[in-house]
Amino acid sequence: MKRILLPMLVALMPAFAQAEGVSGNLVLYTSQPNTDAQQTIDAFKARNPGVNVTFVRDGTPKILAKLSAEFEAGQPQADVLLIADSVTMEGLKKEGRLLAHEKADVSAYPAGTHDPQKFWFATKLITTGIAYNTKATFKPTSWQDLTKPEVKGQLVMPSPLTSGAALIHAATLTGTMQGGWKYYEALKDNDAVAGGGNGDVLKQVAGGQKLYGVIVDYMPIREKAKGAPVEFVFPKEGVSAVTEPVAILKSTKNPDAARAFVDFLLSKEGQELALKQGYIAAHPAVALPEGYPAREQIKVMSFDAAKALADETKNKAAFADIFGQ
Amino acid sequence: MRDRFQTKSFLERGGFGLLALVALLVFAFDVLPALRLLIAALFPGGTFNPDAMLSTLSSRSASSAARATFETALWSTFLALPLGTVMALILGITDLRGRRIASFLFVLSVMISPQVIALAFLHLTGPASPILNALGLAPGAGSANPMLGRGGIILVLGLHHAPLVYVVMSAGLKRIPLAVVEAARIDGARPIGILTDHLLPLLRPHLVGAALLAFVAGIGNFGIPALLGAPVNYLTLPVLIYRRLSSFGTGMIGDVSALGLLVAAIAIVCVAASQVLTRRGGVHLEDDTPLKPFWTLGRARITAEIFVGAVLATTLLLPILSLMASALVPSYGMPLSIATITLDNFVEVLVRQDVTIRAFANSLLYAGGAALLLSLTVVPVAYGLIRLMGRWRILAISLVEISYVLPGIVLAIACILLFLKPLPLVRVSLYATPWIIVFAYLARFLSVALKPVLAGMAQADVAQEEAAAIDGARLAQRLFGIVLPSLLPAAVAGGLMAFLLAFSELTVSALLWSAGTETIGVVLYNLEEAGLASQASAVAIVIVAVVTVAMLVLDALGKYLPEGALPWQCEPHAEDQARMNAFHAPARSPAVSRLEPKAALS
């Protein structure tokens, strides 16, 4: 009976037909700011009205901590993860927590933006550079500038204990810059502080409590467009980058809706939403939002993902030790 | 009058079902969490290993957090104590105008959750302050927000906890018989002399009790150091616990339990000390009229009024105005002007964002549900405690206090420990369901909800019940026919008070929320952490509005409530009630006569 009724219903109701038959509940764990997460969900639901999506937002390390508690309790709540970095995703993949989405259409994306076995897919490029308050007289152009006396006591950074992007940033900088962790020691000697996440950095720099901040690109660029007194710099050595990958958890209760969600993020429409929100979309054909230099002019520093994964705890500890956390 | 609390009257016979209920609630909500925490700290991995606990406690971050906790709690107490005491004296013994409303507003400031107050002060000062910028008084760019770090935490904790001191001192004042003042007057003493020679010595135990309470509240506070200390890495123990657990996961729970136990131990010792001190040497108000304002200030009245106004402006008005200003600009850091003013942040959080709408609904539901459950149980529990437990009641009432005195973050760890794994026998897991939050609320606020009912129960006349019992009325009939109707308003008041405190709390739910069960406190903290300070302010304004409305409802209920149920009532609400209480004063049991209005620890 169900077999006959369902296609009939689908045929009768155009909304359901459009929904590709996907329905039910979907829980998204994400590190996107609330507004962005809500917009993403709203856009997804416009195409899949049968799916009811709830989300949990926090910094990537905190999301992971929550998730690991739920693994321990034997009832992970999340179906889909949309978090800062692929290193974390690699870790989950190795633990066997992820579900491959073999049918995902990644033809438009160059190799390397997704896992070859399709366990996770990059959705954006989020770089970390330098923001400054427009009242600042000294305008830094490089990472080394942050160790100069002009910046003394005026720099704020996100902590890798709170932010996934900050963890990758630390791994990238210590991997490429001469002296490794000595760079962070120099920042500490220059009275830099690292407390919370990127949001804290934005608030302190936009609020003028600190003049300089290490921060992900879209936050200051977007707030500047609203009128906040901030400016963003792509330092000349290059920027570190995360890709905000999406993945489906193996324990998902609704794999169909989860796949539809991933498909949506990878679709042209999903990628254009990222553009509208002020992110660099992962799709190479999507333009960059206003306030960014051209795609080819953004120099991304290289970084060793395997090493970053192996060193994750060590890096967190090294950072926490220098900045007293 | 016969002392019915020493010898078992026939009223006390039977009622084992009721006693079992009391015992069960006390065990589930107070003894069990405390015990579980103790086991996790002392037996990590199932074997007795106090060394693990000691090494956690002696680690560098733990000792610096312990120092930070101690110094902020201590110095903030030194700020709260004189401020709260002076306010209690001005509002309690002088002829200042508008005492009632001043008292209401002062207590309102402590009912608003600490994180909202912290957010407000953070936005009030610093280079981005919309208010200071509008006045052209903002500090230059690059100067740190003075609220961030140790000094700010001490100031905000001190201002926030001054009303706690006020509540305790006002209650103390109300226990002094008016006769003390009248006698001194006949001797020709001037008001200032009456204050220093007669009132202050009588208030000394309350002063100590208030200081200890403010200190404990400072130790356990999470919202203020989380918002003002964490961004600059000045961590107190509750914030360190939160950070460890939220960044490293439940693998840390053994370590974190040890830290929690440390905080809990300090808190419990202080509260126990304050109970002993306020009980010993207190004045007993028996067949006497309580103290009334006797100090006619004359020309000094206007000065006193300005002082009270300034205190209210600093603790309540300015912070809320600055929240409002931050909520009305498009992006944090922009000045507030006609050109920049927008309601967009309110629309975003109240209309567009599912998560904030859901969080408001969740908080209303969880806090409201817990409050409802509490107001349904408190009457039988109070009856059981007062009429059936004999001298055990003192122990039982003290146990009920445990979950309230435990800092919220510590109670949350206990709940995780209890409910992370599926429950034995029923194989149901509460973790990641609303029930874990509701359980924590029930545990934490049982004593808050119970307090006005206990007070009412202690004031209730036993004669009617005895008469009914002689006529053959059974326990259930007496409970529902006689006790319940007279205690209903108190039960409602207790429930509302629990709702007030639970609605916007962060300290319990910070560790217990999960997808779909976020509370409004969590969402506020999350928005602030994500850098969406203007939206966080909009949420905060809505929270303040809800709390104010709930308090106004409580205030309107005031005339049906037993005396002392509302912490902001500065004088007996009805003369005849006072007279009635005076007649029946000896009926109060020693354990209950000392019940002070509950101050909001968080």
mmCIF file with all atom_site columns, C-alpha atoms in Angstrom, chain A residues 27-29 33-36 38-39 41-42 45 53-59 61-63 65-66 68-70 72-75 77-78 133 135-136 153-154 156 159 161-162 193-200 202-204 206-211 219 222-223 226-229 313 316 320-321 323-325, chain B residues 60-61 122-123 125-129 133 140-145 148 227 230-233 235 240 242-243 245-251 330-334 348 352-356 358 419-422 429-433 510-516 518 523 525-533 535:
data_model
loop_
_atom_site.group_PDB
_atom_site.id
_atom_site.type_symbol
_atom_site.label_atom_id
_atom_site.label_alt_id
_atom_site.label_comp_id
_atom_site.label_asym_id
_atom_site.label_entity_id
_atom_site.label_seq_id
_atom_site.pdbx_PDB_ins_code
_atom_site.Cartn_x
_atom_site.Cartn_y
_atom_site.Cartn_z
_atom_site.occupancy
_atom_site.B_iso_or_equiv
_atom_site.pdbx_formal_charge
_atom_site.auth_seq_id
_atom_site.auth_comp_id
_atom_site.auth_asym_id
_atom_site.auth_atom_id
_atom_site.pdbx_PDB_model_num
ATOM 1   C CA . VAL A 1 27  ? 21.066 17.500 13.128 1.00 0.00 ? 27  VAL A CA 1
ATOM 2   C CA . LEU A 1 28  ? 23.976 19.621 11.988 1.00 0.00 ? 28  LEU A CA 1
ATOM 3   C CA . TYR A 1 29  ? 27.018 20.286 14.168 1.00 0.00 ? 29  TYR A CA 1
ATOM 4   C CA . PRO A 1 33  ? 28.470 31.591 13.214 1.00 0.00 ? 33  PRO A CA 1
ATOM 5   C CA . ASN A 1 34  ? 24.753 31.250 14.037 1.00 0.00 ? 34  ASN A CA 1
ATOM 6   C CA . THR A 1 35  ? 23.558 33.628 11.345 1.00 0.00 ? 35  THR A CA 1
ATOM 7   C CA . ASP A 1 36  ? 25.432 31.752 8.593  1.00 0.00 ? 36  ASP A CA 1
ATOM 8   C CA . GLN A 1 38  ? 20.732 29.502 9.903  1.00 0.00 ? 38  GLN A CA 1
ATOM 9   C CA . GLN A 1 39  ? 20.955 30.941 6.372  1.00 0.00 ? 39  GLN A CA 1
ATOM 10  C CA . ILE A 1 41  ? 19.769 25.675 6.654  1.00 0.00 ? 41  ILE A CA 1
ATOM 11  C CA . ASP A 1 42  ? 17.046 27.996 5.381  1.00 0.00 ? 42  ASP A CA 1
ATOM 12  C CA . LYS A 1 45  ? 15.083 23.759 3.466  1.00 0.00 ? 45  LYS A CA 1
ATOM 13  C CA . VAL A 1 53  ? 17.161 20.723 10.455 1.00 0.00 ? 53  VAL A CA 1
ATOM 14  C CA . THR A 1 54  ? 18.453 21.707 13.881 1.00 0.00 ? 54  THR A CA 1
ATOM 15  C CA . PHE A 1 55  ? 21.999 22.822 14.483 1.00 0.00 ? 55  PHE A CA 1
ATOM 16  C CA . VAL A 1 56  ? 24.559 23.121 17.243 1.00 0.00 ? 56  VAL A CA 1
ATOM 17  C CA . ARG A 1 57  ? 27.182 25.805 16.914 1.00 0.00 ? 57  ARG A CA 1
ATOM 18  C CA . ASP A 1 58  ? 30.492 26.028 18.707 1.00 0.00 ? 58  ASP A CA 1
ATOM 19  C CA . GLY A 1 59  ? 34.198 26.229 18.010 1.00 0.00 ? 59  GLY A CA 1
ATOM 20  C CA . PRO A 1 61  ? 37.432 21.731 19.266 1.00 0.00 ? 61  PRO A CA 1
ATOM 21  C CA . LYS A 1 62  ? 34.344 22.198 21.431 1.00 0.00 ? 62  LYS A CA 1
ATOM 22  C CA . ILE A 1 63  ? 32.108 20.543 18.844 1.00 0.00 ? 63  ILE A CA 1
ATOM 23  C CA . ALA A 1 65  ? 34.572 17.430 22.589 1.00 0.00 ? 65  ALA A CA 1
ATOM 24  C CA . LYS A 1 66  ? 30.779 17.356 22.652 1.00 0.00 ? 66  LYS A CA 1
ATOM 25  C CA . SER A 1 68  ? 33.238 12.517 21.762 1.00 0.00 ? 68  SER A CA 1
ATOM 26  C CA . ALA A 1 69  ? 31.121 12.678 24.925 1.00 0.00 ? 69  ALA A CA 1
ATOM 27  C CA . GLU A 1 70  ? 28.162 11.588 22.838 1.00 0.00 ? 70  GLU A CA 1
ATOM 28  C CA . GLU A 1 72  ? 30.983 7.677  24.799 1.00 0.00 ? 72  GLU A CA 1
ATOM 29  C CA . ALA A 1 73  ? 27.339 7.840  25.825 1.00 0.00 ? 73  ALA A CA 1
ATOM 30  C CA . GLY A 1 74  ? 26.593 5.701  22.792 1.00 0.00 ? 74  GLY A CA 1
ATOM 31  C CA . GLN A 1 75  ? 24.275 8.184  21.157 1.00 0.00 ? 75  GLN A CA 1
ATOM 32  C CA . GLN A 1 77  ? 23.269 13.382 18.050 1.00 0.00 ? 77  GLN A CA 1
ATOM 33  C CA . ALA A 1 78  ? 24.793 14.792 14.901 1.00 0.00 ? 78  ALA A CA 1
ATOM 34  C CA . ASN A 1 133 ? 41.231 48.754 13.852 1.00 0.00 ? 133 ASN A CA 1
ATOM 35  C CA . LYS A 1 135 ? 42.253 53.999 14.218 1.00 0.00 ? 135 LYS A CA 1
ATOM 36  C CA . ALA A 1 136 ? 45.624 52.217 14.293 1.00 0.00 ? 136 ALA A CA 1
ATOM 37  C CA . GLY A 1 153 ? 50.438 44.797 23.877 1.00 0.00 ? 153 GLY A CA 1
ATOM 38  C CA . GLN A 1 154 ? 47.940 45.353 21.068 1.00 0.00 ? 154 GLN A CA 1
ATOM 39  C CA . VAL A 1 156 ? 44.900 39.414 20.144 1.00 0.00 ? 156 VAL A CA 1
ATOM 40  C CA . SER A 1 159 ? 43.296 30.018 20.764 1.00 0.00 ? 159 SER A CA 1
ATOM 41  C CA . LEU A 1 161 ? 41.835 25.246 22.179 1.00 0.00 ? 161 LEU A CA 1
ATOM 42  C CA . THR A 1 162 ? 38.739 27.099 20.971 1.00 0.00 ? 162 THR A CA 1
ATOM 43  C CA . VAL A 1 193 ? 47.072 37.556 24.178 1.00 0.00 ? 193 VAL A CA 1
ATOM 44  C CA . ALA A 1 194 ? 45.168 34.471 23.074 1.00 0.00 ? 194 ALA A CA 1
ATOM 45  C CA . GLY A 1 195 ? 41.938 33.712 24.869 1.00 0.00 ? 195 GLY A CA 1
ATOM 46  C CA . GLY A 1 196 ? 38.817 32.722 23.014 1.00 0.00 ? 196 GLY A CA 1
ATOM 47  C CA . GLY A 1 197 ? 37.865 32.186 19.386 1.00 0.00 ? 197 GLY A CA 1
ATOM 48  C CA . ASN A 1 198 ? 37.788 34.324 16.268 1.00 0.00 ? 198 ASN A CA 1
ATOM 49  C CA . GLY A 1 199 ? 34.621 36.019 17.484 1.00 0.00 ? 199 GLY A CA 1
ATOM 50  C CA . ASP A 1 200 ? 36.489 37.349 20.506 1.00 0.00 ? 200 ASP A CA 1
ATOM 51  C CA . LEU A 1 202 ? 36.703 40.458 16.079 1.00 0.00 ? 202 LEU A CA 1
ATOM 52  C CA . LYS A 1 203 ? 35.019 42.029 19.080 1.00 0.00 ? 203 LYS A CA 1
ATOM 53  C CA . GLN A 1 204 ? 38.230 43.241 20.615 1.00 0.00 ? 204 GLN A CA 1
ATOM 54  C CA . ALA A 1 206 ? 36.314 46.211 16.169 1.00 0.00 ? 206 ALA A CA 1
ATOM 55  C CA . GLY A 1 207 ? 35.684 47.498 19.670 1.00 0.00 ? 207 GLY A CA 1
ATOM 56  C CA . GLY A 1 208 ? 39.126 49.110 19.742 1.00 0.00 ? 208 GLY A CA 1
ATOM 57  C CA . GLN A 1 209 ? 40.264 47.298 22.873 1.00 0.00 ? 209 GLN A CA 1
ATOM 58  C CA . LYS A 1 210 ? 43.121 45.866 20.866 1.00 0.00 ? 210 LYS A CA 1
ATOM 59  C CA . LEU A 1 211 ? 44.329 47.390 17.632 1.00 0.00 ? 211 LEU A CA 1
ATOM 60  C CA . MET A 1 219 ? 34.545 38.184 9.872  1.00 0.00 ? 219 MET A CA 1
ATOM 61  C CA . ARG A 1 222 ? 31.892 41.324 6.440  1.00 0.00 ? 222 ARG A CA 1
ATOM 62  C CA . GLU A 1 223 ? 31.687 43.610 9.454  1.00 0.00 ? 223 GLU A CA 1
ATOM 63  C CA . LYS A 1 226 ? 28.328 46.851 7.720  1.00 0.00 ? 226 LYS A CA 1
ATOM 64  C CA . GLY A 1 227 ? 30.322 49.845 8.902  1.00 0.00 ? 227 GLY A CA 1
ATOM 65  C CA . ALA A 1 228 ? 32.568 48.436 11.640 1.00 0.00 ? 228 ALA A CA 1
ATOM 66  C CA . PRO A 1 229 ? 35.957 50.185 11.944 1.00 0.00 ? 229 PRO A CA 1
ATOM 67  C CA . THR A 1 313 ? 47.714 17.394 20.830 1.00 0.00 ? 313 THR A CA 1
ATOM 68  C CA . LYS A 1 316 ? 47.673 22.509 21.407 1.00 0.00 ? 316 LYS A CA 1
ATOM 69  C CA . ALA A 1 320 ? 48.735 26.527 25.737 1.00 0.00 ? 320 ALA A CA 1
ATOM 70  C CA . ASP A 1 321 ? 52.122 26.425 27.426 1.00 0.00 ? 321 ASP A CA 1
ATOM 71  C CA . PHE A 1 323 ? 50.178 31.575 26.325 1.00 0.00 ? 323 PHE A CA 1
ATOM 72  C CA . GLY A 1 324 ? 49.387 30.201 29.754 1.00 0.00 ? 324 GLY A CA 1
ATOM 73  C CA . GLN A 1 325 ? 46.110 28.407 29.161 1.00 0.00 ? 325 GLN A CA 1
ATOM 74  C CA . ARG B 2 60  ? 50.048 25.082 37.475 1.00 0.00 ? 60  ARG B CA 1
ATOM 75  C CA . SER B 2 61  ? 46.796 26.052 35.783 1.00 0.00 ? 61  SER B CA 1
ATOM 76  C CA . LEU B 2 122 ? 31.627 44.907 29.111 1.00 0.00 ? 122 LEU B CA 1
ATOM 77  C CA . HIS B 2 123 ? 29.674 46.970 26.612 1.00 0.00 ? 123 HIS B CA 1
ATOM 78  C CA . THR B 2 125 ? 33.074 50.617 29.160 1.00 0.00 ? 125 THR B CA 1
ATOM 79  C CA . GLY B 2 126 ? 35.937 50.386 26.728 1.00 0.00 ? 126 GLY B CA 1
ATOM 80  C CA . PRO B 2 127 ? 36.627 52.173 23.460 1.00 0.00 ? 127 PRO B CA 1
ATOM 81  C CA . ALA B 2 128 ? 33.573 50.657 21.740 1.00 0.00 ? 128 ALA B CA 1
ATOM 82  C CA . SER B 2 129 ? 31.030 51.746 24.361 1.00 0.00 ? 129 SER B CA 1
ATOM 83  C CA . ASN B 2 133 ? 31.050 57.307 22.527 1.00 0.00 ? 133 ASN B CA 1
ATOM 84  C CA . GLY B 2 140 ? 41.099 55.946 22.972 1.00 0.00 ? 140 GLY B CA 1
ATOM 85  C CA . ALA B 2 141 ? 41.509 53.075 20.558 1.00 0.00 ? 141 ALA B CA 1
ATOM 86  C CA . GLY B 2 142 ? 43.946 50.475 21.748 1.00 0.00 ? 142 GLY B CA 1
ATOM 87  C CA . SER B 2 143 ? 43.158 50.928 25.393 1.00 0.00 ? 143 SER B CA 1
ATOM 88  C CA . ALA B 2 144 ? 41.952 47.732 26.957 1.00 0.00 ? 144 ALA B CA 1
ATOM 89  C CA . ASN B 2 145 ? 38.418 47.465 28.203 1.00 0.00 ? 145 ASN B CA 1
ATOM 90  C CA . LEU B 2 148 ? 38.361 42.634 31.128 1.00 0.00 ? 148 LEU B CA 1
ATOM 91  C CA . LEU B 2 227 ? 32.789 36.767 29.863 1.00 0.00 ? 227 LEU B CA 1
ATOM 92  C CA . ALA B 2 230 ? 38.375 34.159 29.593 1.00 0.00 ? 230 ALA B CA 1
ATOM 93  C CA . PRO B 2 231 ? 39.107 36.548 26.681 1.00 0.00 ? 231 PRO B CA 1
ATOM 94  C CA . VAL B 2 232 ? 42.258 37.719 28.481 1.00 0.00 ? 232 VAL B CA 1
ATOM 95  C CA . ASN B 2 233 ? 43.110 34.321 29.901 1.00 0.00 ? 233 ASN B CA 1
ATOM 96  C CA . LEU B 2 235 ? 40.639 31.979 34.513 1.00 0.00 ? 235 LEU B CA 1
ATOM 97  C CA . LEU B 2 240 ? 38.844 26.456 33.943 1.00 0.00 ? 240 LEU B CA 1
ATOM 98  C CA . TYR B 2 242 ? 34.250 24.621 31.739 1.00 0.00 ? 242 TYR B CA 1
ATOM 99  C CA . ARG B 2 243 ? 37.136 25.190 29.360 1.00 0.00 ? 243 ARG B CA 1
ATOM 100 C CA . LEU B 2 245 ? 35.567 19.937 29.703 1.00 0.00 ? 245 LEU B CA 1
ATOM 101 C CA . SER B 2 246 ? 34.314 21.793 26.647 1.00 0.00 ? 246 SER B CA 1
ATOM 102 C CA . SER B 2 247 ? 37.635 21.781 24.773 1.00 0.00 ? 247 SER B CA 1
ATOM 103 C CA . PHE B 2 248 ? 38.972 18.359 25.661 1.00 0.00 ? 248 PHE B CA 1
ATOM 104 C CA . GLY B 2 249 ? 35.808 16.371 26.218 1.00 0.00 ? 249 GLY B CA 1
ATOM 105 C CA . THR B 2 250 ? 34.656 13.928 28.836 1.00 0.00 ? 250 THR B CA 1
ATOM 106 C CA . GLY B 2 251 ? 38.065 12.244 28.940 1.00 0.00 ? 251 GLY B CA 1
ATOM 107 C CA . PRO B 2 330 ? 24.328 47.062 13.210 1.00 0.00 ? 330 PRO B CA 1
ATOM 108 C CA . SER B 2 331 ? 27.785 45.880 14.247 1.00 0.00 ? 331 SER B CA 1
ATOM 109 C CA . TYR B 2 332 ? 29.735 45.989 17.504 1.00 0.00 ? 332 TYR B CA 1
ATOM 110 C CA . GLY B 2 333 ? 32.128 48.910 17.659 1.00 0.00 ? 333 GLY B CA 1
ATOM 111 C CA . MET B 2 334 ? 29.908 51.359 15.821 1.00 0.00 ? 334 MET B CA 1
ATOM 112 C CA . GLU B 2 348 ? 17.444 38.428 13.730 1.00 0.00 ? 348 GLU B CA 1
ATOM 113 C CA . ARG B 2 352 ? 14.933 34.797 11.764 1.00 0.00 ? 352 ARG B CA 1
ATOM 114 C CA . GLN B 2 353 ? 17.101 32.559 13.909 1.00 0.00 ? 353 GLN B CA 1
ATOM 115 C CA . ASP B 2 354 ? 15.493 29.244 14.699 1.00 0.00 ? 354 ASP B CA 1
ATOM 116 C CA . VAL B 2 355 ? 18.053 28.567 17.396 1.00 0.00 ? 355 VAL B CA 1
ATOM 117 C CA . THR B 2 356 ? 17.316 31.667 19.472 1.00 0.00 ? 356 THR B CA 1
ATOM 118 C CA . ARG B 2 358 ? 13.931 27.558 20.096 1.00 0.00 ? 358 ARG B CA 1
ATOM 119 C CA . PHE B 2 419 ? 23.624 10.343 33.240 1.00 0.00 ? 419 PHE B CA 1
ATOM 120 C CA . LEU B 2 420 ? 26.283 9.956  30.555 1.00 0.00 ? 420 LEU B CA 1
ATOM 121 C CA . LYS B 2 421 ? 25.859 6.202  30.508 1.00 0.00 ? 421 LYS B CA 1
ATOM 122 C CA . PRO B 2 422 ? 22.359 4.751  30.181 1.00 0.00 ? 422 PRO B CA 1
ATOM 123 C CA . SER B 2 429 ? 20.047 7.542  28.763 1.00 0.00 ? 429 SER B CA 1
ATOM 124 C CA . LEU B 2 430 ? 19.224 11.051 29.872 1.00 0.00 ? 430 LEU B CA 1
ATOM 125 C CA . TYR B 2 431 ? 22.351 12.582 28.378 1.00 0.00 ? 431 TYR B CA 1
ATOM 126 C CA . ALA B 2 432 ? 21.566 14.803 25.391 1.00 0.00 ? 432 ALA B CA 1
ATOM 127 C CA . THR B 2 433 ? 17.901 14.984 26.368 1.00 0.00 ? 433 THR B CA 1
ATOM 128 C CA . ALA B 2 510 ? 26.653 25.339 29.694 1.00 0.00 ? 510 ALA B CA 1
ATOM 129 C CA . LEU B 2 511 ? 27.823 21.737 29.939 1.00 0.00 ? 511 LEU B CA 1
ATOM 130 C CA . LEU B 2 512 ? 24.492 19.940 29.624 1.00 0.00 ? 512 LEU B CA 1
ATOM 131 C CA . TRP B 2 513 ? 22.961 21.293 26.432 1.00 0.00 ? 513 TRP B CA 1
ATOM 132 C CA . SER B 2 514 ? 22.971 19.464 23.116 1.00 0.00 ? 514 SER B CA 1
ATOM 133 C CA . ALA B 2 515 ? 21.342 19.753 19.695 1.00 0.00 ? 515 ALA B CA 1
ATOM 134 C CA . GLY B 2 516 ? 17.831 21.072 20.143 1.00 0.00 ? 516 GLY B CA 1
ATOM 135 C CA . GLU B 2 518 ? 20.036 24.772 24.008 1.00 0.00 ? 518 GLU B CA 1
ATOM 136 C CA . VAL B 2 523 ? 22.735 30.924 23.102 1.00 0.00 ? 523 VAL B CA 1
ATOM 137 C CA . TYR B 2 525 ? 27.129 33.018 25.525 1.00 0.00 ? 525 TYR B CA 1
ATOM 138 C CA . ASN B 2 526 ? 27.528 31.378 22.134 1.00 0.00 ? 526 ASN B CA 1
ATOM 139 C CA . LEU B 2 527 ? 26.555 34.508 20.203 1.00 0.00 ? 527 LEU B CA 1
ATOM 140 C CA . GLU B 2 528 ? 28.993 36.535 22.247 1.00 0.00 ? 528 GLU B CA 1
ATOM 141 C CA . GLU B 2 529 ? 31.745 33.969 21.654 1.00 0.00 ? 529 GLU B CA 1
ATOM 142 C CA . ALA B 2 530 ? 31.013 33.906 17.919 1.00 0.00 ? 530 ALA B CA 1
ATOM 143 C CA . GLY B 2 531 ? 31.628 37.655 17.813 1.00 0.00 ? 531 GLY B CA 1
ATOM 144 C CA . LEU B 2 532 ? 27.985 38.570 17.302 1.00 0.00 ? 532 LEU B CA 1
ATOM 145 C CA . ALA B 2 533 ? 27.974 40.967 20.240 1.00 0.00 ? 533 ALA B CA 1
ATOM 146 C CA . GLN B 2 535 ? 22.820 40.017 18.668 1.00 0.00 ? 535 GLN B CA 1
#
